[in-house]
PDB file of C-alpha atoms and ligand atoms in Angstrom:
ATOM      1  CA  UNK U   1      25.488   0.558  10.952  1.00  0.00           C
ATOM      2  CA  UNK U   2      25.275   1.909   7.435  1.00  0.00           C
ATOM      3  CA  UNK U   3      22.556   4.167   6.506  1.00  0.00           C
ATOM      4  CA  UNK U   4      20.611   1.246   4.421  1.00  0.00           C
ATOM      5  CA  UNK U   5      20.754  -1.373   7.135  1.00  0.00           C
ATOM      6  CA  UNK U   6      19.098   1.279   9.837  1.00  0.00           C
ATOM      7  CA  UNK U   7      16.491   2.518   7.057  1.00  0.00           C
ATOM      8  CA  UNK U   8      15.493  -1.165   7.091  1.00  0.00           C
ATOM      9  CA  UNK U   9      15.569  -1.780  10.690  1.00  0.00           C
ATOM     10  CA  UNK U  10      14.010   1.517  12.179  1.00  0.00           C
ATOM     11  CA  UNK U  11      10.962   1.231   9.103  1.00  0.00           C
ATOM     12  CA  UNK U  12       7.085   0.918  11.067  1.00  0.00           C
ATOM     13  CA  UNK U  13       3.780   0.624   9.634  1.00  0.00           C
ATOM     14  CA  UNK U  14       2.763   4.615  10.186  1.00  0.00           C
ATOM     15  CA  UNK U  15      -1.285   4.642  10.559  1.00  0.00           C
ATOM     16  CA  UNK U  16      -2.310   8.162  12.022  1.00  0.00           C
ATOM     17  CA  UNK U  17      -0.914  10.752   9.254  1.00  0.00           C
ATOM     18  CA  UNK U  18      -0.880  14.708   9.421  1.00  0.00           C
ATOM     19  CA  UNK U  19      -2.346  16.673   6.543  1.00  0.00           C
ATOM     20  CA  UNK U  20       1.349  17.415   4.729  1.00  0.00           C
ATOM     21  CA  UNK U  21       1.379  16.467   1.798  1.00  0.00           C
ATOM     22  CA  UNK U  22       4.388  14.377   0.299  1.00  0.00           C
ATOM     23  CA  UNK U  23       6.199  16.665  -2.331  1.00  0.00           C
ATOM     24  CA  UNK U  24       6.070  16.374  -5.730  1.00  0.00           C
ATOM     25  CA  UNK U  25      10.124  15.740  -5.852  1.00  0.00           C
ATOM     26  CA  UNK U  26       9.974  13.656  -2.562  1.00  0.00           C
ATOM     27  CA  UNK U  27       6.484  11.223  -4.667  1.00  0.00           C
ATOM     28  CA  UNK U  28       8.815  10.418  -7.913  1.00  0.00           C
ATOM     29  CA  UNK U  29      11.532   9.809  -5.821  1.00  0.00           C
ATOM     30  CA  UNK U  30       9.441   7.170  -3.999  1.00  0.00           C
ATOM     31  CA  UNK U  31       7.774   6.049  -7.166  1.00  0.00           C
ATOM     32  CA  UNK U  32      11.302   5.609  -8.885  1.00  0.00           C
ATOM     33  CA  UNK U  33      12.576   3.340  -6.276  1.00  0.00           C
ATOM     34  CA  UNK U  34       9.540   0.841  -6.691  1.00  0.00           C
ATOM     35  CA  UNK U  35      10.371   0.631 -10.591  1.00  0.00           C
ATOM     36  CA  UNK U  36      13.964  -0.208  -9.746  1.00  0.00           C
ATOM     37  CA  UNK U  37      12.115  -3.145  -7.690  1.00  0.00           C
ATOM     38  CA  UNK U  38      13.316  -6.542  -8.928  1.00  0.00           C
ATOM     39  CA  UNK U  39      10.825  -8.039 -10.685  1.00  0.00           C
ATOM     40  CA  UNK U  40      10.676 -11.823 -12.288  1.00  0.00           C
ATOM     41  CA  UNK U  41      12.103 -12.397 -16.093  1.00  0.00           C
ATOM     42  CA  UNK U  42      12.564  -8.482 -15.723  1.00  0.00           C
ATOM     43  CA  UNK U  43       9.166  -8.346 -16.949  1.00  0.00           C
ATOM     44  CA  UNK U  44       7.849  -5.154 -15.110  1.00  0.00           C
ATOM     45  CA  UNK U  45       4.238  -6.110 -15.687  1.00  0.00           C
ATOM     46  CA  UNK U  46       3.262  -3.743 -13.280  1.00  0.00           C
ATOM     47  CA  UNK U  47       1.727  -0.204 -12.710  1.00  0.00           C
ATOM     48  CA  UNK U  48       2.180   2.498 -10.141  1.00  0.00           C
ATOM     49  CA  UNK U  49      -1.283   4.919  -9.664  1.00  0.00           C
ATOM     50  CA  UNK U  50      -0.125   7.235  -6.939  1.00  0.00           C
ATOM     51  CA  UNK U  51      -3.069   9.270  -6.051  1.00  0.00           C
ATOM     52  CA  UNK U  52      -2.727  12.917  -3.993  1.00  0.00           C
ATOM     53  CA  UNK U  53      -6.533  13.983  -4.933  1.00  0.00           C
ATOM     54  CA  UNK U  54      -8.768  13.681  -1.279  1.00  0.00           C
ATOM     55  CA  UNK U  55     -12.189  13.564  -2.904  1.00  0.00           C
ATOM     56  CA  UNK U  56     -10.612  10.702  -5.135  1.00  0.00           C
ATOM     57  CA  UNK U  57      -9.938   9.005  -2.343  1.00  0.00           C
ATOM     58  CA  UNK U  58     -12.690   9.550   0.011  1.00  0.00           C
ATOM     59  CA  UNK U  59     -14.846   8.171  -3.383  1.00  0.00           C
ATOM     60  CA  UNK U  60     -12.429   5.179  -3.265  1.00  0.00           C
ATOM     61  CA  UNK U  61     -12.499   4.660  -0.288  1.00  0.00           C
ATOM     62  CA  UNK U  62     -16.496   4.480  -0.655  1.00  0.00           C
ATOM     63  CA  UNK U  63     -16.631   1.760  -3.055  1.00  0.00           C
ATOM     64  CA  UNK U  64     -13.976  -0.449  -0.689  1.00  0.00           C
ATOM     65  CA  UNK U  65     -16.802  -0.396   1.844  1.00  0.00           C
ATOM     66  CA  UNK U  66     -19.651  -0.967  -0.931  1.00  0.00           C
ATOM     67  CA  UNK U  67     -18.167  -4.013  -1.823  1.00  0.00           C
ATOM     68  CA  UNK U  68     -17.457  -5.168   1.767  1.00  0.00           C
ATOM     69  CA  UNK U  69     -21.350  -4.007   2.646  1.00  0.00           C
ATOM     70  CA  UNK U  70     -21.849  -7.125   0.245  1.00  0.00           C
ATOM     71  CA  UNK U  71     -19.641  -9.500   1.311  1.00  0.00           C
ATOM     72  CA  UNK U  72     -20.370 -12.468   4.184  1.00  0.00           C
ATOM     73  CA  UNK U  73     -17.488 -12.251   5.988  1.00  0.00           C
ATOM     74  CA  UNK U  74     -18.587 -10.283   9.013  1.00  0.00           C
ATOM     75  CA  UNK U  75     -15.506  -8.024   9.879  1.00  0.00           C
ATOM     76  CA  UNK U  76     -15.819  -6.522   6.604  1.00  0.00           C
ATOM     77  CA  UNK U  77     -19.414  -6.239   6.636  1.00  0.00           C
ATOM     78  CA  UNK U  78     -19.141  -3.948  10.026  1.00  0.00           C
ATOM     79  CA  UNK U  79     -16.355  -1.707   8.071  1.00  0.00           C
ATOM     80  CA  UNK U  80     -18.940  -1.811   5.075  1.00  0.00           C
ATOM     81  CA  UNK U  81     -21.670  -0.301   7.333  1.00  0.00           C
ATOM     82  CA  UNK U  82     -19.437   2.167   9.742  1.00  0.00           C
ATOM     83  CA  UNK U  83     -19.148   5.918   8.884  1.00  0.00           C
ATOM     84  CA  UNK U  84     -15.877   6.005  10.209  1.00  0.00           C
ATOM     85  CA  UNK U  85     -13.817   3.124   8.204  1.00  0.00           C
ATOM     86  CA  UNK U  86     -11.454   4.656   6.266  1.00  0.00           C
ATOM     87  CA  UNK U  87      -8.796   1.756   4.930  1.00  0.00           C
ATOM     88  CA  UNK U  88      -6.071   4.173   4.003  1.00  0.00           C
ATOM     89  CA  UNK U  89      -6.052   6.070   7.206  1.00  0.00           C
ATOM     90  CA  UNK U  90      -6.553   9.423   5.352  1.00  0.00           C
ATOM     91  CA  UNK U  91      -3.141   9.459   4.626  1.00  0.00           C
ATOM     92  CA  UNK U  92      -2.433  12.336   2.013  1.00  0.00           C
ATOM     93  CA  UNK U  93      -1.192   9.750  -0.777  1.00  0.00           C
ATOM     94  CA  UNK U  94      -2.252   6.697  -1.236  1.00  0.00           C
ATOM     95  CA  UNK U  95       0.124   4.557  -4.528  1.00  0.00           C
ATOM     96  CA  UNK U  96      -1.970   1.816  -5.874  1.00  0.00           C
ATOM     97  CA  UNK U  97       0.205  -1.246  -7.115  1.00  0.00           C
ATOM     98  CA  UNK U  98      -1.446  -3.293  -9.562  1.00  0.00           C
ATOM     99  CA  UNK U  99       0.041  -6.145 -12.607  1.00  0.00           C
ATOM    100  CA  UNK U 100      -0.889  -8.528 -14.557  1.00  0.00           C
ATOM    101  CA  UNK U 101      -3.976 -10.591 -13.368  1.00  0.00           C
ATOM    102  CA  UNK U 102      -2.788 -13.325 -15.337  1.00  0.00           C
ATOM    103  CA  UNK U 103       0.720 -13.667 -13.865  1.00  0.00           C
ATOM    104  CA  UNK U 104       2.149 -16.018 -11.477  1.00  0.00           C
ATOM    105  CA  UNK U 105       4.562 -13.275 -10.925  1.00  0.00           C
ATOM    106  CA  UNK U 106       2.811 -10.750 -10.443  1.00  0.00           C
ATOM    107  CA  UNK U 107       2.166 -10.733  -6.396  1.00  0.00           C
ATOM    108  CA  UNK U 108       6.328 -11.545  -5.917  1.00  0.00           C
ATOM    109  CA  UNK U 109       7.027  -8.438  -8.419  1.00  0.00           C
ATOM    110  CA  UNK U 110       4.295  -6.093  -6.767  1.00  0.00           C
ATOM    111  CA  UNK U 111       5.511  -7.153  -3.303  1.00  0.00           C
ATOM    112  CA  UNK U 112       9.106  -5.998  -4.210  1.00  0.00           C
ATOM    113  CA  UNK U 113       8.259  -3.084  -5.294  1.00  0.00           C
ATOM    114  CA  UNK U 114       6.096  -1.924  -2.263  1.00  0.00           C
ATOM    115  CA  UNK U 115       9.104  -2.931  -0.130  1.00  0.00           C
ATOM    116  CA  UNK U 116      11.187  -0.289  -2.169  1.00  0.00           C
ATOM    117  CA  UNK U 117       8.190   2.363  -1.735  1.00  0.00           C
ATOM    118  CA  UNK U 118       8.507   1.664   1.937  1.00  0.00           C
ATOM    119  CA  UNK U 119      12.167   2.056   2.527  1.00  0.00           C
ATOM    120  CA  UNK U 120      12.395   5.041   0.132  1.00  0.00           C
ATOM    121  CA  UNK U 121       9.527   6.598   2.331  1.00  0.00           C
ATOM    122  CA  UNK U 122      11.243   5.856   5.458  1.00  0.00           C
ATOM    123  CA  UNK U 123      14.591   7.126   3.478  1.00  0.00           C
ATOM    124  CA  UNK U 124      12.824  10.570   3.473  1.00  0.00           C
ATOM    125  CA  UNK U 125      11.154  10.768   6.426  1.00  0.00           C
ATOM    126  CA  UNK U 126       7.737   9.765   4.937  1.00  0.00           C
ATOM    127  CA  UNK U 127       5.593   7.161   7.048  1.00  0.00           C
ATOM    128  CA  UNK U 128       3.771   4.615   5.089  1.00  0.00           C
ATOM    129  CA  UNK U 129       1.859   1.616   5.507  1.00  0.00           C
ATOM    130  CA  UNK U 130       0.456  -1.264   3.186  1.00  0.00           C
ATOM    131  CA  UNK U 131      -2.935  -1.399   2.530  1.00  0.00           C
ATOM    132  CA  UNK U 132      -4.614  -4.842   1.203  1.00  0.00           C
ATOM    133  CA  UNK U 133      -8.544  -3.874   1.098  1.00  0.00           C
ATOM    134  CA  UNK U 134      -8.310  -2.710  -2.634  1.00  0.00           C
ATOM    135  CA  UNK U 135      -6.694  -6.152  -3.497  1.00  0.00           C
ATOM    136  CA  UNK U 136      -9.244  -8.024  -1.416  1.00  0.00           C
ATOM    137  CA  UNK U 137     -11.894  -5.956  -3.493  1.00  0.00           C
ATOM    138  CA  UNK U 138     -10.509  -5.096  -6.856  1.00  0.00           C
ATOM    139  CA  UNK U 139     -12.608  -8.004  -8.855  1.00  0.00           C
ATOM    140  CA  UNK U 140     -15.673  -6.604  -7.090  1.00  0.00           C
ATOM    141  CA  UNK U 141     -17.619  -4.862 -10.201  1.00  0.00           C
ATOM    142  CA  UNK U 142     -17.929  -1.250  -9.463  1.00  0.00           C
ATOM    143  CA  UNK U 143     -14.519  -1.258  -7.840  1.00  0.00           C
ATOM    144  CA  UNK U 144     -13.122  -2.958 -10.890  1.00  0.00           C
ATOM    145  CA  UNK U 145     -14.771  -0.183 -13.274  1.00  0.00           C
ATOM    146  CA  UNK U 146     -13.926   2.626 -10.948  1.00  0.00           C
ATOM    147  CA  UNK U 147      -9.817   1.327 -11.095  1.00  0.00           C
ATOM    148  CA  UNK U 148     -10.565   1.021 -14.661  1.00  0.00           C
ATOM    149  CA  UNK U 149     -12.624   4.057 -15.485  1.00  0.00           C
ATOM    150  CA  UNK U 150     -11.545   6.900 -13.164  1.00  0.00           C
ATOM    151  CA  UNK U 151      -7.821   5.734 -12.236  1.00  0.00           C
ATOM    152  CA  UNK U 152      -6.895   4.550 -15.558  1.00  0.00           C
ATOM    153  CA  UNK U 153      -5.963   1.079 -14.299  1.00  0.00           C
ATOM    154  CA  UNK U 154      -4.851  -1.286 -17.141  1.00  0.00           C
ATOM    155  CA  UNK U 155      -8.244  -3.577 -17.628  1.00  0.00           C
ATOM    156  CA  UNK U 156      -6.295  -6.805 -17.530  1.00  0.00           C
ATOM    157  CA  UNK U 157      -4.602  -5.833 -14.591  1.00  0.00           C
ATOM    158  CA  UNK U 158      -5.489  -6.704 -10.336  1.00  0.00           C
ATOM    159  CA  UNK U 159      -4.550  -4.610  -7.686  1.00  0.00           C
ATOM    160  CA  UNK U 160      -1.637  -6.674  -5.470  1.00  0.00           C
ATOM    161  CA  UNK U 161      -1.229  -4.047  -3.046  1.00  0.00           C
ATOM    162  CA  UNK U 162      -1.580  -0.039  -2.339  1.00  0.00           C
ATOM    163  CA  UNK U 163       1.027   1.984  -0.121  1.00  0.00           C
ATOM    164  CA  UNK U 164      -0.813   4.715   2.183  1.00  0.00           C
ATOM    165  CA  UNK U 165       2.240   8.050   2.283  1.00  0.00           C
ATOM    166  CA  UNK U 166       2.121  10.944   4.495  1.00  0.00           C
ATOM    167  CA  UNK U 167       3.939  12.137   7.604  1.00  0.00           C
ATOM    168  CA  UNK U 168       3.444  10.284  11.430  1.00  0.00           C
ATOM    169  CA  UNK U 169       2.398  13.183  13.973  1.00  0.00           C
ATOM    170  CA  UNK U 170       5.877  14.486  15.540  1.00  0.00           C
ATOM    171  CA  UNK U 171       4.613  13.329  18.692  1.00  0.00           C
ATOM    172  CA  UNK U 172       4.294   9.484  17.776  1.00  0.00           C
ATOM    173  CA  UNK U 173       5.920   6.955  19.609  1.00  0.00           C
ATOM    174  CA  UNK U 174       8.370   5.079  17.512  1.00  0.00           C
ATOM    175  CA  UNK U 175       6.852   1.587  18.185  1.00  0.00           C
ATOM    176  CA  UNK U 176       9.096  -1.631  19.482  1.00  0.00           C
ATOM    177  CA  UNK U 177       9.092  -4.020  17.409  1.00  0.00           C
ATOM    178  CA  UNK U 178       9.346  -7.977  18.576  1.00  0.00           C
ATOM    179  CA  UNK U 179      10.976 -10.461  15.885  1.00  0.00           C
ATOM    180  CA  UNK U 180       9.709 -13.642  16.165  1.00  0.00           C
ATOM    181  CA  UNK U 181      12.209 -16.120  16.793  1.00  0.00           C
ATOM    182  CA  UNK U 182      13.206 -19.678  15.456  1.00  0.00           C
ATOM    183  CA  UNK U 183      12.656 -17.762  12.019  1.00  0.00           C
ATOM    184  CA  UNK U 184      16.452 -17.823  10.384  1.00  0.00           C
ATOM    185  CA  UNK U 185      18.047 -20.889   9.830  1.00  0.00           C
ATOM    186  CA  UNK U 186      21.807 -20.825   8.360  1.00  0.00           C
ATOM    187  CA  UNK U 187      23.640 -23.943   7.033  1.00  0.00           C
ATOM    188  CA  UNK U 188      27.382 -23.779   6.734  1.00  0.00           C
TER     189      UNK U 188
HETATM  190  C1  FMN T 201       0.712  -8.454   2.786  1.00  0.00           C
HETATM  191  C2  FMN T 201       0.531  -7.386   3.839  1.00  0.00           C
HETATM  192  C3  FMN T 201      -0.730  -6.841   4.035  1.00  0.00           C
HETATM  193  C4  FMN T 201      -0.911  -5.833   4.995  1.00  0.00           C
HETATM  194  N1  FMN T 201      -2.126  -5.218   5.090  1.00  0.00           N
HETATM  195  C5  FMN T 201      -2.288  -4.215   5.964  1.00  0.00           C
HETATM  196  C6  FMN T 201      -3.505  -3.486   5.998  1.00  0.00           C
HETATM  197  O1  FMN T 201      -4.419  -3.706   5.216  1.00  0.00           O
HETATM  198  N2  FMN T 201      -3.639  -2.495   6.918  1.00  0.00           N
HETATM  199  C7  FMN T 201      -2.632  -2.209   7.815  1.00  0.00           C
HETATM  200  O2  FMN T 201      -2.824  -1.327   8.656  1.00  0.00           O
HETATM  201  N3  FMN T 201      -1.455  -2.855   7.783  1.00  0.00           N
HETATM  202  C8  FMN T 201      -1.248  -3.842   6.867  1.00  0.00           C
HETATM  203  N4  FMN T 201      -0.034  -4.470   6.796  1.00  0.00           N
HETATM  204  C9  FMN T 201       1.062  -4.068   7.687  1.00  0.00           C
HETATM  205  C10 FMN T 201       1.366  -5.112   8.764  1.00  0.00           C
HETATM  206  O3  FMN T 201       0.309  -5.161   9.682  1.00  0.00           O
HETATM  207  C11 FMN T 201       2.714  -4.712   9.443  1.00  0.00           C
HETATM  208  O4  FMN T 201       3.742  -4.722   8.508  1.00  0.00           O
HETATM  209  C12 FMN T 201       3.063  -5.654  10.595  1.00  0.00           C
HETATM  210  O5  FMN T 201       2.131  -5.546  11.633  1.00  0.00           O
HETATM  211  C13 FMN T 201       4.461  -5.366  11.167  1.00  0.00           C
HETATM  212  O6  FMN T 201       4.552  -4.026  11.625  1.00  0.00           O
HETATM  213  P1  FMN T 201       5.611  -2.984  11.026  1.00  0.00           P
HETATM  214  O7  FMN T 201       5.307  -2.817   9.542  1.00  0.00           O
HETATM  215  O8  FMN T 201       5.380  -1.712  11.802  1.00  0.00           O
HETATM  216  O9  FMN T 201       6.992  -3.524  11.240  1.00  0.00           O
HETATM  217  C14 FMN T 201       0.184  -5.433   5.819  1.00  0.00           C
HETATM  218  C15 FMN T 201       1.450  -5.983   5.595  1.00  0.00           C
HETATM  219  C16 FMN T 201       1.634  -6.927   4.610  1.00  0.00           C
HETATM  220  C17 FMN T 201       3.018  -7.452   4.337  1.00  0.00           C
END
């Protein structure tokens, strides 16, 4: 099988990480295969905030929970309240994937371009997993000023997506996956 084709099939959803950091070569690598993401018109409307500071986010990470301390949806309430919740795993990188807010294209274009982070990551040995609670909270207000504020988010931009990096524990089991079936239909 080629090497693209096995990248694809062998890639998991890594959510214990080690504290190695993903290399500064091994990050622009990663963050130049999401800009070569498809994207619709060839618009790029997009932005790529990879973050490698812990206290930035362990503060991030704190105002996810604030805003789901608010919410009424119980499940996010209890990770709101708990000590323990941390939505990026503590993964040593976290890349936040924001566009337009305005654009019908935007969750298609910042979709393809997590896909490339993913496969790049696996590509290089680097786990990585998608993580949705800064989209599900990114219109909350002090999230919204944080992105703005501190991470230099574009103001008229939403968060569609984040990609937690870092390296799986050596001693992980690689997980089984089972594909649905009845999914693929082909017409000849
Ligand atoms: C839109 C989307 C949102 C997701 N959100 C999360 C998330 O917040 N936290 C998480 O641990 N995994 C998240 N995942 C990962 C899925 O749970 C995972 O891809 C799925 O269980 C299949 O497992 P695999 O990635 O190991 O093949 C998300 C995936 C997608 C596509």
């Amino acid at each position: 099988m080629n090497e693209t084709l096995n990248t694809i099939r062998t890639r998991r959803s890594v959510r214990v990480y080690t504290e190695q950091q993903v290399s500064a070569e091994d990050l622009n690598l990663i963050l130049e295969a999401a800009v070569c993401a498809p994207s619709g018109m060839n618009f790029q409307d997009w932005h790529f905030t990879a973050i490698q500071k812990a206290e930035l986010l362990v503060q991030l990470n704190d105002k996810i929970k604030s805003a789901f301390a608010k919410s009424d949806n119980p499940q996010w309430q209890e990770r709101g309240h708990s000590n323990t919740y941390c939505c990026y795993y503590h993964a040593p990188t976290l890349v936040i994937v924001s566009g337009k807010a305005d654009s019908p294209l935007s969750p298609s274009d910042c979709a393809c371009a997590l896909e490339n982070i993913f496969l790049a990551a696996k590509s290089l040995g680097i786990g990585s997993c998608w993580i949705n609670q800064l989209g599900q909270t990114c219109d909350d207000a002090e999230v919204r000023a944080f992105l703005i504020e501190e991470l230099g988010i574009p103001a008229d931009y939403k968060v569609f997506g984040c990609a937690a990096l870092g390296y799986a524990p050596a001693d992980m089991p690689v997980k089984e996956r089972k594909m649905k079936e009845g999914v693929v239909t082909v017409i000849r």
